[in-house]
Amino acid sequence: MHFGVLGSGIIGLTSALELQQQFPTARVSIIADRFNEDTVSYVAAGIFRPGTSFMGPTQEITHQWMRDAFNYWDELRRSTESALAGVCQLSGYIFSRTTPSVVRNHFIEQLLPVYRRATEQELRLCQGGWKYGSFFTTCLTESRLFLPYATKKFLANGGQVLRQHVSNFFDVPQDLDVLLNCTGMGAKELCNDQHLVPIRGQVLKVRAPWIKTAFYGDLDTYVLPGFETVTLGGCRQYDSYNTEWCKYDSMAIKERCYDLLPSLKKAEIVRECVGLRPHRSVVRVEPELLTNDQGRRLKIVHNYGHGGYGVTTAPGTAKYAVQVVRDMLAGNSKL
Ligand SMILES: Cc1cc2nc3c(=O)[nH]c(=O)nc-3n(C[C@H](O)[C@H](O)[C@H](O)COP(=O)(O)OP(=O)(O)OC[C@H]3O[C@@H](n4cnc5c(N)ncnc54)[C@H](O)[C@@H]3O)c2cc1C
């Protein structure tokens, strides 16, 4: 059996590892044109915190993705591999001046070990005159560490990595039994998918080792401490394809984060990054059977469109995608 995984971001790598785990004797090849710091995954702060509108094919499946993903990250956090894999525990607050629903999250209120309403004293922990707030404890996965960790594990399990741009699914090696399509925004062209839209984000990574708690405020403001740097954000620009750094976004992010925590003014800026979140109102994890003009057939399982929550949900959708592969091979898929 030979599986291909198109894409080497967080979705491709977690899918490739899941394939190796569930099909230990199979060959697995990753094919991608970008790796590590050249992927959107690298830009993410990596907090486990799905948006409330995140959606898979059904509510039940979406909740299962969340549970499977959180269990995966939390198990890794508890293991000896935690530091190597870039997974840690993180606690923090989400505050709002205006909207009580913003501080609630039906996906994680039952799932996380701690998710509760912030007290009156806690609402005054940082500047802003906050009216509503929640406190939670979750996981954070730093892609800067996780992507190379996962690649190393994949290679040690006998996996193969090919650097190649694919303009048509039939460009992949001919002997593949199933191809997993984990191309993020790349799927827009490959699948001619009009439902896939970029939501542009920009963040600053600063050195501020004194910040130990995560904070979210209104207007997409967040301060998320990671292993070496703290991520300051952010913005969400719908349908923007601009991958260039923008000085106006940078100024706005700094001003909002400095208002929240003035000590950040003294933090050294390590880098600023931009990424296009691959947003799809329903994340696409489903099989497809393609036939080209020469009659060649290719079994594909799509796994893309995770928007701003790909790090959060990657291991959950990977597990589900590999189950779809299994069903496809057993002839149980409705195609
Ligand atoms: C500013 C910002 C902050 C974020 N913060 C968080 C967060 O805190 N928590 C969270 O859960 N998520 C966060 N995200 C979202 C997260 O980064 C994405 O959901 C996730 O990275 C998507 O992963 P992916 O593997 O689908 O895509 P990518 O990382 O873009 O990987 C796509 C892969 O496909 C390959 N590929 C594409 N097209 C082709 C082709 N034609 N031929 C060959 N290879 C191809 C690319 O080379 C690449 O390897 C954030 C995103 C941004 C921009």
mmCIF file of C-alpha atoms and ligand atoms in Angstrom:
data_model
loop_
_atom_site.group_PDB
_atom_site.id
_atom_site.type_symbol
_atom_site.label_atom_id
_atom_site.label_comp_id
_atom_site.label_asym_id
_atom_site.label_seq_id
_atom_site.Cartn_x
_atom_site.Cartn_y
_atom_site.Cartn_z
ATOM 1 C CA MET A 1 0.000 0.000 0.000
ATOM 2 C CA HIS A 2 1.364 3.475 -0.876
ATOM 3 C CA PHE A 3 -0.280 6.665 0.447
ATOM 4 C CA GLY A 4 0.532 10.197 -0.623
ATOM 5 C CA VAL A 5 -0.022 13.288 1.493
ATOM 6 C CA LEU A 6 -0.052 16.545 -0.445
ATOM 7 C CA GLY A 7 1.012 19.316 1.954
ATOM 8 C CA SER A 8 3.498 19.627 4.762
ATOM 9 C CA GLY A 9 1.762 22.098 7.067
ATOM 10 C CA ILE A 10 0.214 21.039 10.350
ATOM 11 C CA ILE A 11 -2.689 19.307 8.559
ATOM 12 C CA GLY A 12 -0.433 17.304 6.207
ATOM 13 C CA LEU A 13 2.022 16.270 8.917
ATOM 14 C CA THR A 14 -0.587 15.146 11.458
ATOM 15 C CA SER A 15 -2.409 13.258 8.677
ATOM 16 C CA ALA A 16 0.823 11.554 7.550
ATOM 17 C CA LEU A 17 1.635 10.471 11.135
ATOM 18 C CA GLU A 18 -1.910 9.145 11.589
ATOM 19 C CA LEU A 19 -1.608 7.121 8.362
ATOM 20 C CA GLN A 20 1.667 5.620 9.589
ATOM 21 C CA GLN A 21 0.084 4.738 12.906
ATOM 22 C CA GLN A 22 -3.027 3.142 11.438
ATOM 23 C CA PHE A 23 -1.265 1.435 8.477
ATOM 24 C CA PRO A 24 2.153 0.504 9.935
ATOM 25 C CA THR A 25 3.251 -1.556 6.911
ATOM 26 C CA ALA A 26 2.211 1.013 4.270
ATOM 27 C CA ARG A 27 4.567 3.436 2.490
ATOM 28 C CA VAL A 28 3.682 7.083 3.089
ATOM 29 C CA SER A 29 5.080 9.963 0.998
ATOM 30 C CA ILE A 30 4.644 13.655 1.711
ATOM 31 C CA ILE A 31 4.709 15.875 -1.383
ATOM 32 C CA ALA A 32 4.824 19.656 -0.915
ATOM 33 C CA ASP A 33 6.318 22.827 -2.332
ATOM 34 C CA ARG A 34 6.692 24.590 1.063
ATOM 35 C CA PHE A 35 7.979 23.428 4.404
ATOM 36 C CA ASN A 36 8.397 24.734 7.957
ATOM 37 C CA GLU A 37 8.793 28.550 8.027
ATOM 38 C CA ASP A 38 7.334 28.876 4.507
ATOM 39 C CA THR A 39 3.931 27.495 5.552
ATOM 40 C CA VAL A 40 0.924 29.268 7.099
ATOM 41 C CA SER A 41 1.146 26.802 9.986
ATOM 42 C CA TYR A 42 4.447 28.367 11.064
ATOM 43 C CA VAL A 43 2.788 31.771 11.568
ATOM 44 C CA ALA A 44 0.151 30.496 14.021
ATOM 45 C CA ALA A 45 0.350 31.243 17.725
ATOM 46 C CA GLY A 46 -0.897 27.677 18.124
ATOM 47 C CA ILE A 47 -3.393 28.037 20.937
ATOM 48 C CA PHE A 48 -6.072 25.349 21.252
ATOM 49 C CA ARG A 49 -9.134 27.566 21.042
ATOM 50 C CA PRO A 50 -11.584 26.898 18.190
ATOM 51 C CA GLY A 51 -13.843 29.653 16.943
ATOM 52 C CA THR A 52 -17.481 29.058 17.817
ATOM 53 C CA SER A 53 -18.491 29.057 14.133
ATOM 54 C CA PHE A 54 -15.967 26.353 13.189
ATOM 55 C CA MET A 55 -17.872 23.627 11.384
ATOM 56 C CA GLY A 56 -17.349 20.141 9.995
ATOM 57 C CA PRO A 57 -19.983 18.127 8.118
ATOM 58 C CA THR A 58 -22.185 17.684 11.247
ATOM 59 C CA GLN A 59 -22.233 19.014 14.834
ATOM 60 C CA GLU A 60 -21.474 15.546 16.150
ATOM 61 C CA ILE A 61 -18.447 15.051 13.890
ATOM 62 C CA THR A 62 -17.162 18.551 14.718
ATOM 63 C CA HIS A 63 -17.355 17.835 18.461
ATOM 64 C CA GLN A 64 -15.565 14.524 17.871
ATOM 65 C CA TRP A 65 -12.762 16.373 16.008
ATOM 66 C CA MET A 66 -12.405 18.715 18.998
ATOM 67 C CA ARG A 67 -12.259 15.889 21.528
ATOM 68 C CA ASP A 68 -9.784 13.843 19.479
ATOM 69 C CA ALA A 69 -7.605 16.883 18.827
ATOM 70 C CA PHE A 70 -7.531 18.055 22.429
ATOM 71 C CA ASN A 71 -6.744 14.536 23.682
ATOM 72 C CA TYR A 72 -3.879 14.289 21.194
ATOM 73 C CA TRP A 73 -2.304 17.609 22.218
ATOM 74 C CA ASP A 74 -2.906 17.038 25.904
ATOM 75 C CA GLU A 75 -1.358 13.556 25.797
ATOM 76 C CA LEU A 76 1.681 14.954 24.014
ATOM 77 C CA ARG A 77 1.901 17.742 26.617
ATOM 78 C CA ARG A 78 1.924 15.175 29.435
ATOM 79 C CA SER A 79 4.611 13.025 27.732
ATOM 80 C CA THR A 80 8.415 13.282 27.828
ATOM 81 C CA GLU A 81 8.250 14.607 24.234
ATOM 82 C CA SER A 82 6.376 17.786 25.212
ATOM 83 C CA ALA A 83 9.290 20.244 24.982
ATOM 84 C CA LEU A 84 10.627 18.710 21.751
ATOM 85 C CA ALA A 85 7.187 18.773 20.160
ATOM 86 C CA GLY A 86 6.556 22.352 21.280
ATOM 87 C CA VAL A 87 3.398 21.576 23.252
ATOM 88 C CA CYS A 88 2.692 23.200 26.624
ATOM 89 C CA GLN A 89 -0.135 24.168 28.919
ATOM 90 C CA LEU A 90 -1.351 27.753 28.826
ATOM 91 C CA SER A 91 -3.907 29.610 30.926
ATOM 92 C CA GLY A 92 -5.464 32.929 30.176
ATOM 93 C CA TYR A 93 -8.372 35.313 29.966
ATOM 94 C CA ILE A 94 -10.738 36.398 27.270
ATOM 95 C CA PHE A 95 -12.267 39.803 27.935
ATOM 96 C CA SER A 96 -14.847 41.965 26.229
ATOM 97 C CA ARG A 97 -16.218 45.422 26.967
ATOM 98 C CA THR A 98 -19.313 44.949 24.842
ATOM 99 C CA THR A 99 -20.322 41.374 24.022
ATOM 100 C CA PRO A 100 -20.978 38.661 26.621
ATOM 101 C CA SER A 101 -21.210 35.884 23.981
ATOM 102 C CA VAL A 102 -17.611 36.535 22.904
ATOM 103 C CA VAL A 103 -16.298 35.138 26.181
ATOM 104 C CA ARG A 104 -18.328 31.898 25.886
ATOM 105 C CA ASN A 105 -17.279 28.933 23.734
ATOM 106 C CA HIS A 106 -19.539 25.896 23.459
ATOM 107 C CA PHE A 107 -16.743 23.733 22.022
ATOM 108 C CA ILE A 108 -14.358 24.040 24.907
ATOM 109 C CA GLU A 109 -16.426 24.901 27.975
ATOM 110 C CA GLN A 110 -16.915 21.168 28.604
ATOM 111 C CA LEU A 111 -13.643 20.006 27.082
ATOM 112 C CA LEU A 112 -10.934 22.034 28.790
ATOM 113 C CA PRO A 113 -9.903 21.240 32.360
ATOM 114 C CA VAL A 114 -10.744 24.818 33.381
ATOM 115 C CA TYR A 115 -13.251 27.184 31.739
ATOM 116 C CA ARG A 116 -15.075 29.545 34.056
ATOM 117 C CA ARG A 117 -16.388 33.078 34.354
ATOM 118 C CA ALA A 118 -13.773 35.663 35.405
ATOM 119 C CA THR A 119 -14.289 37.303 38.793
ATOM 120 C CA GLU A 120 -14.684 41.080 39.289
ATOM 121 C CA GLN A 121 -11.048 41.312 40.469
ATOM 122 C CA GLU A 122 -9.875 39.361 37.414
ATOM 123 C CA LEU A 123 -11.698 41.776 35.088
ATOM 124 C CA ARG A 124 -9.313 44.440 36.440
ATOM 125 C CA LEU A 125 -6.124 42.393 35.903
ATOM 126 C CA CYS A 126 -5.245 44.396 32.834
ATOM 127 C CA GLN A 127 -6.237 47.762 31.422
ATOM 128 C CA GLY A 128 -9.404 48.182 29.375
ATOM 129 C CA GLY A 129 -12.419 48.522 31.644
ATOM 130 C CA TRP A 130 -13.535 44.959 30.899
ATOM 131 C CA LYS A 131 -17.121 44.017 31.588
ATOM 132 C CA TYR A 132 -17.252 40.346 30.588
ATOM 133 C CA GLY A 133 -14.569 37.694 30.900
ATOM 134 C CA SER A 134 -13.684 34.012 31.128
ATOM 135 C CA PHE A 135 -10.633 32.223 32.432
ATOM 136 C CA PHE A 136 -9.454 28.983 30.826
ATOM 137 C CA THR A 137 -6.584 26.487 30.762
ATOM 138 C CA THR A 138 -5.697 24.944 27.403
ATOM 139 C CA CYS A 139 -2.758 23.700 25.270
ATOM 140 C CA LEU A 140 -0.481 25.641 22.985
ATOM 141 C CA THR A 141 1.462 24.009 20.143
ATOM 142 C CA GLU A 142 4.282 26.022 18.692
ATOM 143 C CA SER A 143 4.597 25.084 15.019
ATOM 144 C CA ARG A 144 8.210 26.331 14.914
ATOM 145 C CA LEU A 145 8.975 23.272 17.084
ATOM 146 C CA PHE A 146 6.148 20.909 16.142
ATOM 147 C CA LEU A 147 6.641 20.934 12.340
ATOM 148 C CA PRO A 148 10.295 19.764 12.491
ATOM 149 C CA TYR A 149 9.469 17.360 15.338
ATOM 150 C CA ALA A 150 6.661 15.768 13.317
ATOM 151 C CA THR A 151 8.807 15.625 10.157
ATOM 152 C CA LYS A 152 11.589 13.859 12.053
ATOM 153 C CA LYS A 153 9.129 11.361 13.498
ATOM 154 C CA PHE A 154 7.610 10.789 10.051
ATOM 155 C CA LEU A 155 11.056 10.102 8.522
ATOM 156 C CA ALA A 156 12.061 7.837 11.435
ATOM 157 C CA ASN A 157 8.896 5.788 10.758
ATOM 158 C CA GLY A 158 10.147 5.235 7.188
ATOM 159 C CA GLY A 159 8.238 8.079 5.497
ATOM 160 C CA GLN A 160 9.506 9.851 2.401
ATOM 161 C CA VAL A 161 9.415 13.591 1.649
ATOM 162 C CA LEU A 162 9.366 15.010 -1.905
ATOM 163 C CA ARG A 163 9.622 18.705 -2.751
ATOM 164 C CA GLN A 164 7.360 19.298 -5.730
ATOM 165 C CA HIS A 165 4.780 21.801 -6.891
ATOM 166 C CA VAL A 166 1.657 20.032 -8.076
ATOM 167 C CA SER A 167 -0.583 21.907 -10.518
ATOM 168 C CA ASN A 168 -2.876 18.939 -11.105
ATOM 169 C CA PHE A 169 -3.630 16.028 -8.766
ATOM 170 C CA PHE A 170 -2.456 13.605 -11.493
ATOM 171 C CA ASP A 171 1.093 15.058 -11.213
ATOM 172 C CA VAL A 172 1.619 12.900 -8.111
ATOM 173 C CA PRO A 173 3.400 9.492 -8.319
ATOM 174 C CA GLN A 174 1.312 6.991 -10.338
ATOM 175 C CA ASP A 175 1.471 4.129 -7.839
ATOM 176 C CA LEU A 176 -0.473 5.898 -5.031
ATOM 177 C CA ASP A 177 -3.459 3.992 -3.625
ATOM 178 C CA VAL A 178 -4.931 7.121 -1.987
ATOM 179 C CA LEU A 179 -3.850 10.778 -1.932
ATOM 180 C CA LEU A 180 -4.679 12.999 1.066
ATOM 181 C CA ASN A 181 -5.129 16.576 -0.059
ATOM 182 C CA CYS A 182 -3.855 18.788 2.806
ATOM 183 C CA THR A 183 -2.941 21.840 0.762
ATOM 184 C CA GLY A 184 -4.618 24.616 2.767
ATOM 185 C CA MET A 185 -5.088 27.651 0.493
ATOM 186 C CA GLY A 186 -3.446 25.651 -2.329
ATOM 187 C CA ALA A 187 -6.722 23.737 -2.634
ATOM 188 C CA LYS A 188 -8.367 26.853 -4.060
ATOM 189 C CA GLU A 189 -6.692 26.263 -7.445
ATOM 190 C CA LEU A 190 -6.249 22.522 -7.246
ATOM 191 C CA CYS A 191 -9.961 21.904 -6.551
ATOM 192 C CA ASN A 192 -11.268 25.104 -8.116
ATOM 193 C CA ASP A 193 -12.994 25.597 -4.765
ATOM 194 C CA GLN A 194 -14.970 28.856 -4.641
ATOM 195 C CA HIS A 195 -15.869 28.254 -0.982
ATOM 196 C CA LEU A 196 -12.262 28.536 0.157
ATOM 197 C CA VAL A 197 -11.387 32.112 1.147
ATOM 198 C CA PRO A 198 -8.226 33.552 2.690
ATOM 199 C CA ILE A 199 -8.530 35.421 5.965
ATOM 200 C CA ARG A 200 -5.312 37.366 6.194
ATOM 201 C CA GLY A 201 -3.555 37.585 9.551
ATOM 202 C CA GLN A 202 -0.501 39.436 10.776
ATOM 203 C CA VAL A 203 1.305 38.944 14.085
ATOM 204 C CA LEU A 204 4.400 40.132 15.934
ATOM 205 C CA LYS A 205 6.632 37.740 17.849
ATOM 206 C CA VAL A 206 8.278 39.564 20.742
ATOM 207 C CA ARG A 207 10.653 38.600 23.521
ATOM 208 C CA ALA A 208 8.778 39.149 26.795
ATOM 209 C CA PRO A 209 9.580 36.267 29.159
ATOM 210 C CA TRP A 210 7.735 38.034 31.984
ATOM 211 C CA ILE A 211 4.371 37.451 30.259
ATOM 212 C CA LYS A 212 3.089 34.072 31.479
ATOM 213 C CA THR A 213 -0.659 34.439 30.887
ATOM 214 C CA ALA A 214 -2.694 34.678 27.680
ATOM 215 C CA PHE A 215 -5.025 37.646 27.180
ATOM 216 C CA TYR A 216 -7.665 38.286 24.543
ATOM 217 C CA GLY A 217 -9.441 41.647 24.236
ATOM 218 C CA ASP A 218 -11.923 43.143 21.764
ATOM 219 C CA LEU A 219 -11.019 43.931 18.123
ATOM 220 C CA ASP A 220 -8.975 40.757 17.608
ATOM 221 C CA THR A 221 -6.420 41.738 20.205
ATOM 222 C CA TYR A 222 -4.402 38.902 21.704
ATOM 223 C CA VAL A 223 -1.219 38.282 23.664
ATOM 224 C CA LEU A 224 -0.205 34.624 23.646
ATOM 225 C CA PRO A 225 3.014 33.494 25.349
ATOM 226 C CA GLY A 226 4.822 30.580 23.644
ATOM 227 C CA PHE A 227 8.129 28.801 24.254
ATOM 228 C CA GLU A 228 10.541 31.651 23.426
ATOM 229 C CA THR A 229 8.395 34.489 22.205
ATOM 230 C CA VAL A 230 5.019 36.024 22.856
ATOM 231 C CA THR A 231 2.660 36.366 19.873
ATOM 232 C CA LEU A 232 0.902 39.737 19.592
ATOM 233 C CA GLY A 233 -2.077 39.999 17.295
ATOM 234 C CA GLY A 234 -3.913 40.427 15.293
ATOM 235 C CA CYS A 235 -6.167 41.037 12.344
ATOM 236 C CA ARG A 236 -8.644 39.113 10.203
ATOM 237 C CA GLN A 237 -8.909 40.435 6.673
ATOM 238 C CA TYR A 238 -11.485 38.493 4.713
ATOM 239 C CA ASP A 239 -10.653 37.699 1.080
ATOM 240 C CA SER A 240 -7.259 39.429 1.231
ATOM 241 C CA TYR A 241 -4.439 37.712 -0.675
ATOM 242 C CA ASN A 242 -1.789 40.143 0.510
ATOM 243 C CA THR A 243 1.137 38.166 1.952
ATOM 244 C CA GLU A 244 3.244 41.319 2.436
ATOM 245 C CA TRP A 245 3.818 42.745 5.901
ATOM 246 C CA CYS A 246 1.774 45.928 6.446
ATOM 247 C CA LYS A 247 3.082 48.728 8.660
ATOM 248 C CA TYR A 248 -0.438 50.007 9.460
ATOM 249 C CA ASP A 249 -1.525 46.591 10.739
ATOM 250 C CA SER A 250 1.655 46.396 12.764
ATOM 251 C CA MET A 251 1.022 49.822 14.342
ATOM 252 C CA ALA A 252 -2.581 48.929 15.184
ATOM 253 C CA ILE A 253 -1.607 45.593 16.766
ATOM 254 C CA LYS A 254 1.109 47.229 18.875
ATOM 255 C CA GLU A 255 -1.190 49.994 20.055
ATOM 256 C CA ARG A 256 -3.952 47.576 21.076
ATOM 257 C CA CYS A 257 -1.584 45.143 22.831
ATOM 258 C CA TYR A 258 0.347 47.963 24.584
ATOM 259 C CA ASP A 259 -2.976 49.371 25.830
ATOM 260 C CA LEU A 260 -3.775 45.963 27.281
ATOM 261 C CA LEU A 261 -0.333 45.307 28.819
ATOM 262 C CA PRO A 262 1.904 48.428 28.831
ATOM 263 C CA SER A 263 5.011 46.394 29.806
ATOM 264 C CA LEU A 264 5.041 45.029 26.252
ATOM 265 C CA LYS A 265 6.400 48.393 25.069
ATOM 266 C CA LYS A 266 9.766 47.217 26.432
ATOM 267 C CA ALA A 267 9.677 43.893 24.572
ATOM 268 C CA GLU A 268 12.142 43.340 21.712
ATOM 269 C CA ILE A 269 10.399 42.527 18.410
ATOM 270 C CA VAL A 270 11.873 39.285 17.088
ATOM 271 C CA ARG A 271 9.910 39.019 13.854
ATOM 272 C CA GLU A 272 6.641 39.952 12.198
ATOM 273 C CA CYS A 273 4.756 37.478 10.044
ATOM 274 C CA VAL A 274 1.783 37.290 7.738
ATOM 275 C CA GLY A 275 -0.352 34.265 6.868
ATOM 276 C CA LEU A 276 -3.500 33.560 4.886
ATOM 277 C CA ARG A 277 -5.854 31.417 6.957
ATOM 278 C CA PRO A 278 -7.534 28.871 4.634
ATOM 279 C CA HIS A 279 -11.169 29.503 5.581
ATOM 280 C CA ARG A 280 -14.086 27.397 4.432
ATOM 281 C CA SER A 281 -17.469 27.677 6.134
ATOM 282 C CA VAL A 282 -17.585 23.867 6.264
ATOM 283 C CA VAL A 283 -14.113 22.361 6.634
ATOM 284 C CA ARG A 284 -13.712 19.840 3.828
ATOM 285 C CA VAL A 285 -12.822 16.311 4.911
ATOM 286 C CA GLU A 286 -14.365 13.947 2.369
ATOM 287 C CA PRO A 287 -13.489 11.429 -0.356
ATOM 288 C CA GLU A 288 -13.469 12.040 -4.092
ATOM 289 C CA LEU A 289 -12.751 9.748 -7.006
ATOM 290 C CA LEU A 290 -11.105 11.571 -9.906
ATOM 291 C CA THR A 291 -10.701 10.303 -13.463
ATOM 292 C CA ASN A 292 -8.488 12.147 -15.975
ATOM 293 C CA ASP A 293 -8.756 12.347 -19.786
ATOM 294 C CA GLN A 294 -6.595 9.233 -20.173
ATOM 295 C CA GLY A 295 -8.934 7.270 -17.907
ATOM 296 C CA ARG A 296 -6.518 7.168 -14.990
ATOM 297 C CA ARG A 297 -8.357 7.074 -11.658
ATOM 298 C CA LEU A 298 -7.176 8.589 -8.387
ATOM 299 C CA LYS A 299 -8.705 8.175 -4.956
ATOM 300 C CA ILE A 300 -8.463 11.411 -2.959
ATOM 301 C CA VAL A 301 -9.392 12.305 0.600
ATOM 302 C CA HIS A 302 -9.570 16.067 1.076
ATOM 303 C CA ASN A 303 -8.558 17.609 4.394
ATOM 304 C CA TYR A 304 -8.442 21.399 4.122
ATOM 305 C CA GLY A 305 -10.180 24.658 4.994
ATOM 306 C CA HIS A 306 -9.405 24.883 8.739
ATOM 307 C CA GLY A 307 -9.258 28.709 8.713
ATOM 308 C CA GLY A 308 -7.891 30.173 11.942
ATOM 309 C CA TYR A 309 -8.115 26.878 13.814
ATOM 310 C CA GLY A 310 -5.885 24.407 11.977
ATOM 311 C CA VAL A 311 -3.445 23.878 14.824
ATOM 312 C CA THR A 312 -6.326 23.371 17.243
ATOM 313 C CA THR A 313 -8.130 20.776 15.155
ATOM 314 C CA ALA A 314 -5.377 19.104 13.061
ATOM 315 C CA PRO A 315 -5.083 15.787 14.970
ATOM 316 C CA GLY A 316 -8.891 15.441 15.102
ATOM 317 C CA THR A 317 -9.445 15.957 11.393
ATOM 318 C CA ALA A 318 -6.381 13.774 10.642
ATOM 319 C CA LYS A 319 -7.933 10.866 12.549
ATOM 320 C CA TYR A 320 -11.241 11.353 10.761
ATOM 321 C CA ALA A 321 -9.558 11.687 7.330
ATOM 322 C CA VAL A 322 -7.709 8.391 7.843
ATOM 323 C CA GLN A 323 -11.002 6.726 8.756
ATOM 324 C CA VAL A 324 -12.375 8.069 5.447
ATOM 325 C CA VAL A 325 -9.334 6.493 3.718
ATOM 326 C CA ARG A 326 -10.145 3.181 5.402
ATOM 327 C CA ASP A 327 -13.803 3.372 4.273
ATOM 328 C CA MET A 328 -12.731 4.242 0.764
ATOM 329 C CA LEU A 329 -10.385 1.260 0.544
ATOM 330 C CA ALA A 330 -13.095 -1.012 1.913
ATOM 331 C CA GLY A 331 -15.483 0.281 -0.773
ATOM 332 C CA ASN A 332 -17.800 1.792 1.840
ATOM 333 C CA SER A 333 -17.665 5.380 0.564
ATOM 334 C CA LYS A 334 -20.719 6.804 -1.132
ATOM 335 C CA LEU A 335 -19.064 8.023 -4.360
HETATM 336 C C1 LIG B 1 -1.814 35.039 12.142
HETATM 337 C C2 LIG B 1 -2.332 33.641 12.310
HETATM 338 C C3 LIG B 1 -2.500 33.132 13.594
HETATM 339 C C4 LIG B 1 -3.013 31.834 13.772
HETATM 340 N N1 LIG B 1 -3.146 31.356 15.040
HETATM 341 C C5 LIG B 1 -3.688 30.127 15.223
HETATM 342 C C6 LIG B 1 -3.850 29.601 16.529
HETATM 343 O O1 LIG B 1 -3.475 30.214 17.534
HETATM 344 N N2 LIG B 1 -4.459 28.387 16.672
HETATM 345 C C7 LIG B 1 -4.882 27.649 15.593
HETATM 346 O O2 LIG B 1 -5.444 26.577 15.771
HETATM 347 N N3 LIG B 1 -4.681 28.111 14.327
HETATM 348 C C8 LIG B 1 -4.117 29.319 14.119
HETATM 349 N N4 LIG B 1 -3.953 29.809 12.850
HETATM 350 C C9 LIG B 1 -4.481 29.016 11.717
HETATM 351 C C10 LIG B 1 -3.501 27.942 11.235
HETATM 352 O O3 LIG B 1 -2.247 28.518 11.016
HETATM 353 C C11 LIG B 1 -4.034 27.295 9.952
HETATM 354 O O4 LIG B 1 -5.360 26.836 10.128
HETATM 355 C C12 LIG B 1 -3.180 26.100 9.570
HETATM 356 O O5 LIG B 1 -1.829 26.467 9.534
HETATM 357 C C13 LIG B 1 -3.577 25.512 8.235
HETATM 358 O O6 LIG B 1 -2.684 24.453 8.005
HETATM 359 P P1 LIG B 1 -2.552 23.728 6.609
HETATM 360 O O7 LIG B 1 -1.617 22.574 6.815
HETATM 361 O O8 LIG B 1 -3.904 23.476 6.049
HETATM 362 O O9 LIG B 1 -1.910 24.839 5.641
HETATM 363 P P2 LIG B 1 -0.401 25.300 5.394
HETATM 364 O O10 LIG B 1 0.360 25.408 6.657
HETATM 365 O O11 LIG B 1 -0.491 26.479 4.510
HETATM 366 O O12 LIG B 1 0.223 24.096 4.568
HETATM 367 C C14 LIG B 1 -0.171 23.843 3.231
HETATM 368 C C15 LIG B 1 0.815 22.871 2.615
HETATM 369 O O13 LIG B 1 0.340 22.500 1.321
HETATM 370 C C16 LIG B 1 1.375 22.656 0.376
HETATM 371 N N5 LIG B 1 0.793 22.951 -0.939
HETATM 372 C C17 LIG B 1 -0.248 23.798 -1.191
HETATM 373 N N6 LIG B 1 -0.502 23.808 -2.529
HETATM 374 C C18 LIG B 1 0.408 22.982 -3.100
HETATM 375 C C19 LIG B 1 0.673 22.586 -4.443
HETATM 376 N N7 LIG B 1 -0.078 23.029 -5.462
HETATM 377 N N8 LIG B 1 1.701 21.723 -4.685
HETATM 378 C C20 LIG B 1 2.461 21.248 -3.650
HETATM 379 N N9 LIG B 1 2.244 21.588 -2.367
HETATM 380 C C21 LIG B 1 1.235 22.441 -2.095
HETATM 381 C C22 LIG B 1 2.228 23.797 0.910
HETATM 382 O O14 LIG B 1 3.513 23.723 0.352
HETATM 383 C C23 LIG B 1 2.212 23.458 2.411
HETATM 384 O O15 LIG B 1 3.196 22.490 2.688
HETATM 385 C C24 LIG B 1 -3.381 31.059 12.638
HETATM 386 C C25 LIG B 1 -3.162 31.561 11.354
HETATM 387 C C26 LIG B 1 -2.645 32.838 11.185
HETATM 388 C C27 LIG B 1 -2.415 33.355 9.798
#
